[in-house]
mmCIF file of C-alpha atoms in Angstrom:
data_model
loop_
_atom_site.group_PDB
_atom_site.id
_atom_site.type_symbol
_atom_site.label_atom_id
_atom_site.label_comp_id
_atom_site.label_asym_id
_atom_site.label_seq_id
_atom_site.Cartn_x
_atom_site.Cartn_y
_atom_site.Cartn_z
ATOM 1 C CA UNK A 1 16.463 10.001 -7.383
ATOM 2 C CA UNK A 2 18.947 12.447 -5.457
ATOM 3 C CA UNK A 3 16.797 15.468 -6.444
ATOM 4 C CA UNK A 4 13.255 13.816 -5.575
ATOM 5 C CA UNK A 5 14.215 12.390 -2.211
ATOM 6 C CA UNK A 6 15.084 15.376 -0.199
ATOM 7 C CA UNK A 7 11.823 17.135 -1.674
ATOM 8 C CA UNK A 8 9.691 13.958 -0.519
ATOM 9 C CA UNK A 9 11.648 14.145 2.853
ATOM 10 C CA UNK A 10 10.615 17.826 3.285
ATOM 11 C CA UNK A 11 6.919 17.214 2.543
ATOM 12 C CA UNK A 12 6.760 14.294 5.025
ATOM 13 C CA UNK A 13 8.489 15.256 8.234
ATOM 14 C CA UNK A 14 6.634 12.561 9.959
ATOM 15 C CA UNK A 15 8.485 9.842 8.136
ATOM 16 C CA UNK A 16 12.159 8.701 8.605
ATOM 17 C CA UNK A 17 13.735 8.455 5.266
ATOM 18 C CA UNK A 18 17.087 6.589 5.191
ATOM 19 C CA UNK A 19 19.323 5.647 2.238
ATOM 20 C CA UNK A 20 21.802 3.066 2.200
ATOM 21 C CA UNK A 21 23.918 1.455 -0.584
ATOM 22 C CA UNK A 22 23.866 -2.425 -0.368
ATOM 23 C CA UNK A 23 26.154 -4.083 -3.045
ATOM 24 C CA UNK A 24 24.808 -7.070 -4.696
ATOM 25 C CA UNK A 25 21.139 -6.449 -4.181
ATOM 26 C CA UNK A 26 18.351 -4.769 -6.242
ATOM 27 C CA UNK A 27 17.247 -1.417 -5.085
ATOM 28 C CA UNK A 28 14.026 -1.630 -3.001
ATOM 29 C CA UNK A 29 11.910 0.606 -0.831
ATOM 30 C CA UNK A 30 11.009 -0.824 2.748
ATOM 31 C CA UNK A 31 8.099 0.463 4.863
ATOM 32 C CA UNK A 32 8.093 -0.162 8.501
ATOM 33 C CA UNK A 33 4.814 0.394 10.241
ATOM 34 C CA UNK A 34 3.896 0.833 13.847
ATOM 35 C CA UNK A 35 1.877 -2.346 14.118
ATOM 36 C CA UNK A 36 5.351 -4.068 13.710
ATOM 37 C CA UNK A 37 4.582 -5.097 9.930
ATOM 38 C CA UNK A 38 6.773 -4.525 7.075
ATOM 39 C CA UNK A 39 6.360 -4.071 3.383
ATOM 40 C CA UNK A 40 9.072 -4.224 0.746
ATOM 41 C CA UNK A 41 8.728 -2.950 -2.838
ATOM 42 C CA UNK A 42 11.407 -3.780 -5.520
ATOM 43 C CA UNK A 43 12.020 -0.676 -7.582
ATOM 44 C CA UNK A 44 14.336 -2.255 -10.121
ATOM 45 C CA UNK A 45 14.470 -0.387 -13.514
ATOM 46 C CA UNK A 46 11.951 2.140 -12.553
ATOM 47 C CA UNK A 47 11.947 5.849 -13.239
ATOM 48 C CA UNK A 48 12.373 8.352 -10.390
ATOM 49 C CA UNK A 49 8.814 9.351 -10.720
ATOM 50 C CA UNK A 50 7.678 5.755 -10.262
ATOM 51 C CA UNK A 51 9.784 5.292 -7.254
ATOM 52 C CA UNK A 52 8.162 8.330 -5.854
ATOM 53 C CA UNK A 53 4.816 7.040 -6.517
ATOM 54 C CA UNK A 54 5.584 3.816 -4.795
ATOM 55 C CA UNK A 55 7.035 5.736 -1.861
ATOM 56 C CA UNK A 56 3.906 7.595 -1.641
ATOM 57 C CA UNK A 57 1.745 4.567 -1.799
ATOM 58 C CA UNK A 58 3.806 2.925 1.311
ATOM 59 C CA UNK A 59 3.253 6.198 3.117
ATOM 60 C CA UNK A 60 -0.481 5.986 2.534
ATOM 61 C CA UNK A 61 -0.979 2.363 3.325
ATOM 62 C CA UNK A 62 -2.017 1.011 6.883
ATOM 63 C CA UNK A 63 0.665 -1.841 6.833
ATOM 64 C CA UNK A 64 -1.823 -4.650 7.117
ATOM 65 C CA UNK A 65 -2.355 -7.392 4.632
ATOM 66 C CA UNK A 66 -5.295 -7.138 2.283
ATOM 67 C CA UNK A 67 -8.206 -9.250 3.309
ATOM 68 C CA UNK A 68 -10.650 -10.277 0.520
ATOM 69 C CA UNK A 69 -14.293 -10.020 1.588
ATOM 70 C CA UNK A 70 -16.317 -13.275 1.134
ATOM 71 C CA UNK A 71 -19.470 -11.580 0.233
ATOM 72 C CA UNK A 72 -20.195 -8.143 -1.520
ATOM 73 C CA UNK A 73 -21.822 -6.685 1.682
ATOM 74 C CA UNK A 74 -20.848 -7.079 5.191
ATOM 75 C CA UNK A 75 -23.513 -6.851 8.009
ATOM 76 C CA UNK A 76 -23.639 -7.806 11.594
ATOM 77 C CA UNK A 77 -27.001 -9.276 11.319
ATOM 78 C CA UNK A 78 -27.373 -11.373 8.156
ATOM 79 C CA UNK A 79 -30.747 -11.925 6.642
ATOM 80 C CA UNK A 80 -32.373 -15.266 7.465
ATOM 81 C CA UNK A 81 -34.258 -15.307 4.114
ATOM 82 C CA UNK A 82 -31.187 -14.564 1.965
ATOM 83 C CA UNK A 83 -29.707 -11.456 0.381
ATOM 84 C CA UNK A 84 -32.050 -9.374 -1.624
ATOM 85 C CA UNK A 85 -31.506 -9.223 -5.541
ATOM 86 C CA UNK A 86 -33.459 -7.388 -8.381
ATOM 87 C CA UNK A 87 -33.361 -10.622 -10.377
ATOM 88 C CA UNK A 88 -36.495 -12.064 -8.685
ATOM 89 C CA UNK A 89 -38.458 -14.224 -11.134
ATOM 90 C CA UNK A 90 -42.236 -15.082 -10.231
#
């Protein structure tokens, strides 16, 4: 990881990358976002390439929780008659 981290740091100057050694804990990545949310990813027993991939995912994410949609489509004005489907039988 010592060879991958400086390269990741140079490619992403907008990020603050800090490494610290904490005894008795598994290695983890922690993402702190501007909306004051936090994401932690455990990287125990992972290759350096996988750790770099998770760091890139943390960088690309918005920091908010994933919200599952109730329907397949979202609209401001739902149809009174119901949603249209191709499976109409007469």
